[in-house]
One Martini backbone bead per residue (centre of mass of N, CA, C, O) as a GRO file, in nm:
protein
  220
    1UNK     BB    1  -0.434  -1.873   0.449
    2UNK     BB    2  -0.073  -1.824   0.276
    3UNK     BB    3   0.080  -2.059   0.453
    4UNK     BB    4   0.393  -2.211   0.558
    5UNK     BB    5   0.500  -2.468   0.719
    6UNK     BB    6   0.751  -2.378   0.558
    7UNK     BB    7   0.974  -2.351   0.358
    8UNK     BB    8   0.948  -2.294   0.041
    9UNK     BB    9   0.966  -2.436  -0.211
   10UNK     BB   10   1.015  -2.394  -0.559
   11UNK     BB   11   0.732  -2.411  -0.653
   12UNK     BB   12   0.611  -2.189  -0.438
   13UNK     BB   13   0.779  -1.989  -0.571
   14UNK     BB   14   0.699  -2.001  -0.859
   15UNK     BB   15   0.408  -1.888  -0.801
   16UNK     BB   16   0.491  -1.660  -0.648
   17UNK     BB   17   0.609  -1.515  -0.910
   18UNK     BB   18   0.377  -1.517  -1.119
   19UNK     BB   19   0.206  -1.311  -0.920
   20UNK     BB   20   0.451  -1.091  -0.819
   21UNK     BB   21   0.746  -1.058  -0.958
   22UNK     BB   22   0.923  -1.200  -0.811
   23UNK     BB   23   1.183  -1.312  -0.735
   24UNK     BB   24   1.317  -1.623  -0.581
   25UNK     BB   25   1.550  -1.432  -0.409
   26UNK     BB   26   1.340  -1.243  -0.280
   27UNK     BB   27   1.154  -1.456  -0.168
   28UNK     BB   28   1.346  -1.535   0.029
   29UNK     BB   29   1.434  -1.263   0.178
   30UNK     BB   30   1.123  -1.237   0.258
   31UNK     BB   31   1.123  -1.510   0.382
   32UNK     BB   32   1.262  -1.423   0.633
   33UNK     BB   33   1.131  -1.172   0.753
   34UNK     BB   34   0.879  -1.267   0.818
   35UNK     BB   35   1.020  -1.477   1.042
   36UNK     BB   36   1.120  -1.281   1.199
   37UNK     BB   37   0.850  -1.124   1.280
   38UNK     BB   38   0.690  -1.345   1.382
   39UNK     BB   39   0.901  -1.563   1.546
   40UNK     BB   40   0.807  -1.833   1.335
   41UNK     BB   41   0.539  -1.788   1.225
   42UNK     BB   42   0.280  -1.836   1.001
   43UNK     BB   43   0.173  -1.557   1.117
   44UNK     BB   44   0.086  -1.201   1.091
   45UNK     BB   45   0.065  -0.932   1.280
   46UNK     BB   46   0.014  -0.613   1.399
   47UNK     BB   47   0.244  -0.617   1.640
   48UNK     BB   48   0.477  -0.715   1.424
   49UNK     BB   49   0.469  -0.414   1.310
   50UNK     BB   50   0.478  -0.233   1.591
   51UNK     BB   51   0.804  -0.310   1.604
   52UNK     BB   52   0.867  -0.148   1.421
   53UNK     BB   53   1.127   0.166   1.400
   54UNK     BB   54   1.072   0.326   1.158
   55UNK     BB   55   0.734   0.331   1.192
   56UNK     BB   56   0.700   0.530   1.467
   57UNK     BB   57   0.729   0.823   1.264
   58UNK     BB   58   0.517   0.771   1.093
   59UNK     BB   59   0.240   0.932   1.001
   60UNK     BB   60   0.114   0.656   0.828
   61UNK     BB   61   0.134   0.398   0.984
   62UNK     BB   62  -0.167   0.262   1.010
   63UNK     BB   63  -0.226   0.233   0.709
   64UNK     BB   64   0.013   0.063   0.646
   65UNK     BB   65  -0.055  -0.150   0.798
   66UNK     BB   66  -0.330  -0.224   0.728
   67UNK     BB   67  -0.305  -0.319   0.478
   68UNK     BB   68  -0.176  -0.612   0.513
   69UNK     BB   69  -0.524  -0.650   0.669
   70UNK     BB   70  -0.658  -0.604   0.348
   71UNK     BB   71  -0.851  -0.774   0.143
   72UNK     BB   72  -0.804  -0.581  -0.131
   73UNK     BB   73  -0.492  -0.650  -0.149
   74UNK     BB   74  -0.541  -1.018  -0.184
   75UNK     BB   75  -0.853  -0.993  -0.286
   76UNK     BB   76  -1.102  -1.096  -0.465
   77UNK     BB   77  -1.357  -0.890  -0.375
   78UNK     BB   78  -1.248  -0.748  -0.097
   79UNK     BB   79  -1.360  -0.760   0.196
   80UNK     BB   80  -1.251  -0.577   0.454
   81UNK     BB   81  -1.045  -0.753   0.753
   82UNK     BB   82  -0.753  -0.902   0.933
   83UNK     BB   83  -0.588  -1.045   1.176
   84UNK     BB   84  -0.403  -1.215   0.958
   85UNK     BB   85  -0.131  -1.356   0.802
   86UNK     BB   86   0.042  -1.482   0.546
   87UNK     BB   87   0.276  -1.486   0.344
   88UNK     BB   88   0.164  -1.442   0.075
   89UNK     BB   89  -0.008  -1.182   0.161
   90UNK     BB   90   0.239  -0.999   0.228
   91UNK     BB   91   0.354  -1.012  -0.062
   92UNK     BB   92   0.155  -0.890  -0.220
   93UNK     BB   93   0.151  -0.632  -0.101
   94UNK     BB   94   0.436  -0.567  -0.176
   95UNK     BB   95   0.443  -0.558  -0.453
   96UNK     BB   96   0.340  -0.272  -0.481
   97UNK     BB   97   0.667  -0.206  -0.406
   98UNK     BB   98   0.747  -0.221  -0.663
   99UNK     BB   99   0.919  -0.201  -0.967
  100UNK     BB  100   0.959  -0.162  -1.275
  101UNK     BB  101   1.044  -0.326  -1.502
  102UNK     BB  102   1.211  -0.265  -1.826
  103UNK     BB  103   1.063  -0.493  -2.002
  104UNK     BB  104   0.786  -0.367  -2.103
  105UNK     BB  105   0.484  -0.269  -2.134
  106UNK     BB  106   0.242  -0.004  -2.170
  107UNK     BB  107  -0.009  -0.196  -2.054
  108UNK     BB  108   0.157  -0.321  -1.814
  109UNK     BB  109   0.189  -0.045  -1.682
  110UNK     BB  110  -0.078   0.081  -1.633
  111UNK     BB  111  -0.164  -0.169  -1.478
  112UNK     BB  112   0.068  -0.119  -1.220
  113UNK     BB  113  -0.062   0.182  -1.182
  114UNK     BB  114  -0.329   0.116  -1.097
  115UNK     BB  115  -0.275  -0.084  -0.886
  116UNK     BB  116  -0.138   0.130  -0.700
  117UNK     BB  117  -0.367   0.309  -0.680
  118UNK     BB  118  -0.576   0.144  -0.541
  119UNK     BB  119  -0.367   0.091  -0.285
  120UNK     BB  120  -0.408   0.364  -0.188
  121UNK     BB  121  -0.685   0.439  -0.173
  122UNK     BB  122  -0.715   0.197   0.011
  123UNK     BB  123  -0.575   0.378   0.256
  124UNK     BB  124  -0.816   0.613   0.249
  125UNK     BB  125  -1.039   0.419   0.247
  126UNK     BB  126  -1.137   0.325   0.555
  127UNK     BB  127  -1.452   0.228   0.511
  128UNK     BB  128  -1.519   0.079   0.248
  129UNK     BB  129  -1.695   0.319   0.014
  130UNK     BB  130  -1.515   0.432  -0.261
  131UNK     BB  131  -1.458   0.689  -0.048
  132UNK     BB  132  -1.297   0.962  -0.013
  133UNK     BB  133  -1.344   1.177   0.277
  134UNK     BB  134  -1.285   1.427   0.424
  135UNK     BB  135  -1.209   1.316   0.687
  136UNK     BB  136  -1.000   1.085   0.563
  137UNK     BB  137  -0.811   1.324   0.429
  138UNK     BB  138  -0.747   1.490   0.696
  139UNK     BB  139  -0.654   1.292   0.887
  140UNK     BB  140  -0.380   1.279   0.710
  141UNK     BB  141  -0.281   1.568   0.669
  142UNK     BB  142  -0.273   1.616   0.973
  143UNK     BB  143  -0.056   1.413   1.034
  144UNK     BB  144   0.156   1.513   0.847
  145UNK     BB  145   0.176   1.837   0.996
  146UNK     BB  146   0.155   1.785   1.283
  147UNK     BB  147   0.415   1.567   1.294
  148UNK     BB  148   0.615   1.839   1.208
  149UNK     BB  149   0.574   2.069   1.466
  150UNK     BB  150   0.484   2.341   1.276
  151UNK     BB  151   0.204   2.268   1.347
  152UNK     BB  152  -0.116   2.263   1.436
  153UNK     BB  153  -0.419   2.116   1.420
  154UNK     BB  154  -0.584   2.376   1.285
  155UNK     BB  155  -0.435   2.418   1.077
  156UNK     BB  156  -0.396   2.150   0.994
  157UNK     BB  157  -0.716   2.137   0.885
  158UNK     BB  158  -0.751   2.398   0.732
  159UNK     BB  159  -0.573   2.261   0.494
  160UNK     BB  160  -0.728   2.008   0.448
  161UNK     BB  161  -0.976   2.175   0.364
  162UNK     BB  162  -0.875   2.321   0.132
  163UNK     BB  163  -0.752   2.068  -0.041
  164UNK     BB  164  -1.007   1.980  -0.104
  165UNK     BB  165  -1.167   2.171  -0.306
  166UNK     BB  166  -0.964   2.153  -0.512
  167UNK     BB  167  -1.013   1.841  -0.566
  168UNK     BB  168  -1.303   1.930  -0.624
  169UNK     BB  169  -1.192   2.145  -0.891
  170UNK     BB  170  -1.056   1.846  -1.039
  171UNK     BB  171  -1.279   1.666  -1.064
  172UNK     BB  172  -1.576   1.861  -1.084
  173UNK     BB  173  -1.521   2.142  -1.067
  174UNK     BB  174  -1.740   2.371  -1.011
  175UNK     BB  175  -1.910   2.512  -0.730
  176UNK     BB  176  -2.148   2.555  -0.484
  177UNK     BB  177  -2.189   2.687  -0.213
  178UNK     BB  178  -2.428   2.437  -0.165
  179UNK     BB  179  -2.192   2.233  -0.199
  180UNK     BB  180  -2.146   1.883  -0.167
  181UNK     BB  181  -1.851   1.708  -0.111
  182UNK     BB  182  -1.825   1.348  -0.093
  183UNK     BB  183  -1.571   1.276  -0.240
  184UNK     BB  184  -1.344   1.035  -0.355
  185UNK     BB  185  -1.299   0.871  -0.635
  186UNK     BB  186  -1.115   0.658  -0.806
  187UNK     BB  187  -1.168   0.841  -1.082
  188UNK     BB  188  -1.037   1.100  -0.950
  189UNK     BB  189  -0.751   1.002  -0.849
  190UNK     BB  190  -0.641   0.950  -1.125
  191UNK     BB  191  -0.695   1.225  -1.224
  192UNK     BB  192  -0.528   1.397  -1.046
  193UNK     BB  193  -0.266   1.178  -1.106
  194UNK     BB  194  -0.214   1.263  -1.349
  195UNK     BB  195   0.125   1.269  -1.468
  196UNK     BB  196   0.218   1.088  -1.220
  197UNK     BB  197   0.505   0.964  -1.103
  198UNK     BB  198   0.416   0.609  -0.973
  199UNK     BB  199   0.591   0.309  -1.042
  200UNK     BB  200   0.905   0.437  -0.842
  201UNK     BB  201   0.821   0.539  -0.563
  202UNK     BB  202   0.683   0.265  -0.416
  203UNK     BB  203   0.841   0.244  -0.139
  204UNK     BB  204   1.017   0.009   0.115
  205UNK     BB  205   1.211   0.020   0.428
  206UNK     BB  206   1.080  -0.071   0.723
  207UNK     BB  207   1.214  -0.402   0.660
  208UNK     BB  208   1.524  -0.375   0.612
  209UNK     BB  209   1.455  -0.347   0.303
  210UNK     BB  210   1.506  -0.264  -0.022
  211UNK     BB  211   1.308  -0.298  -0.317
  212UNK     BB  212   1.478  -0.104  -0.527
  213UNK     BB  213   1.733  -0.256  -0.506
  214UNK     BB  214   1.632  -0.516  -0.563
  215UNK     BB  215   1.499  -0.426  -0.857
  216UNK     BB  216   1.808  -0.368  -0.956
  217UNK     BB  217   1.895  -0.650  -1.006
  218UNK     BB  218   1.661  -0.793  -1.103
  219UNK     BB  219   1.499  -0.620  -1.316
  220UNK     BB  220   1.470  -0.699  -1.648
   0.00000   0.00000   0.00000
């Protein structure tokens, strides 16, 4: 693990902002925070993150949680899951939930909403086959609908079986009644979300600092 037996010094600190744009003043604000969470230990646990009470009626809690301990995350060609994580690992993570600096090139920007978009999707591939299945979808879509207590079970099951359909004739075309729709691939992922502006949108408040703000003093 990535983790720093002290306050890291600021050569780590330089390094790990070349790695995730982060600056200095950000990098010690998240390392303050990540000591918090942890109670001063060197890695963070899942149980650490299921303490946060912002998280607790978050629809995709557990999604979010799991990123942070996904492999495919901070790691290159990364399989499976950790059971903890240290600093470094943490701030990598995060980094997904940057806003883009302003002066950044047209090249930069779209490797960093690729990025963000890989993220996401890694986030509903919970199988880590390559592709969102209809049960991965429909898992979210229903609890997304369903804790929100306008809707029962059925009812969002049923809609999130016609959302995947859509999704099914925006990515590969109509389909015929006896074709099976396997799932969403990274490359329809892209497709889908083409035109929808996601470079400024993926913010996290939910560790009592908004990186938005942060980013809104720094990113320039």
């Amino acid at each position: 693990m990535g983790s720093f037996q002290s306050l890291p010094d600021d050569h780590q600190y330089r390094t790990l902002s070349q790695k995730t744009d982060f600056s200095l003043e950000q990098i010690a604000i998240l390392h303050n925070r990540f000591k918090q969470l942890s109670q001063n230990e060197e890695t963070l646990r899942r149980d650490d993150l299921k303490t946060i009470q912002d998280l607790e009626s978050n629809p995709i809690r557990y999604q979010i949680i799991e990123a942070f301990f996904d492999r495919r995350n901070f790691q290159k060609d990364g399989v499976g899951s950790v059971e903890e994580i240290g600093f470094e690992e943490f701030l990598t993570v995060m980094s997904y939930f940057r806003a883009p600096a302003h002066r950044i090139t047209e090249e930069q920007r779209e490797e960093m909403r690729r990025a963000k978009l890989r993220f996401l999707f890694n986030m509903h591939d919970t199988d880590n086959d390559g592709t969102i299945t209809l049960e991965e979808y429909r898992h979210v879509v229903e609890e997304l609908l369903s804790r929100s207590g306008a809707l029962g079970r059925e009812t969002a099951k049923g809609i999130a079986d016609a959302a995947m359909l859509e999704v099914a004739s925006i990515s590969v075309g109509p389909m015929a009644p006896d074709e099976f729709y396997e799932g969403i691939t990274f490359e329809h992922f892209l497709k889908i979300l083409k035109g929808i502006e996601i470079e400024t949108r993926m913010h996290i408040r939910f560790l009592n600092m908004d990186t938005t703000v942060l980013c809104k003093q720094h990113c320039v």
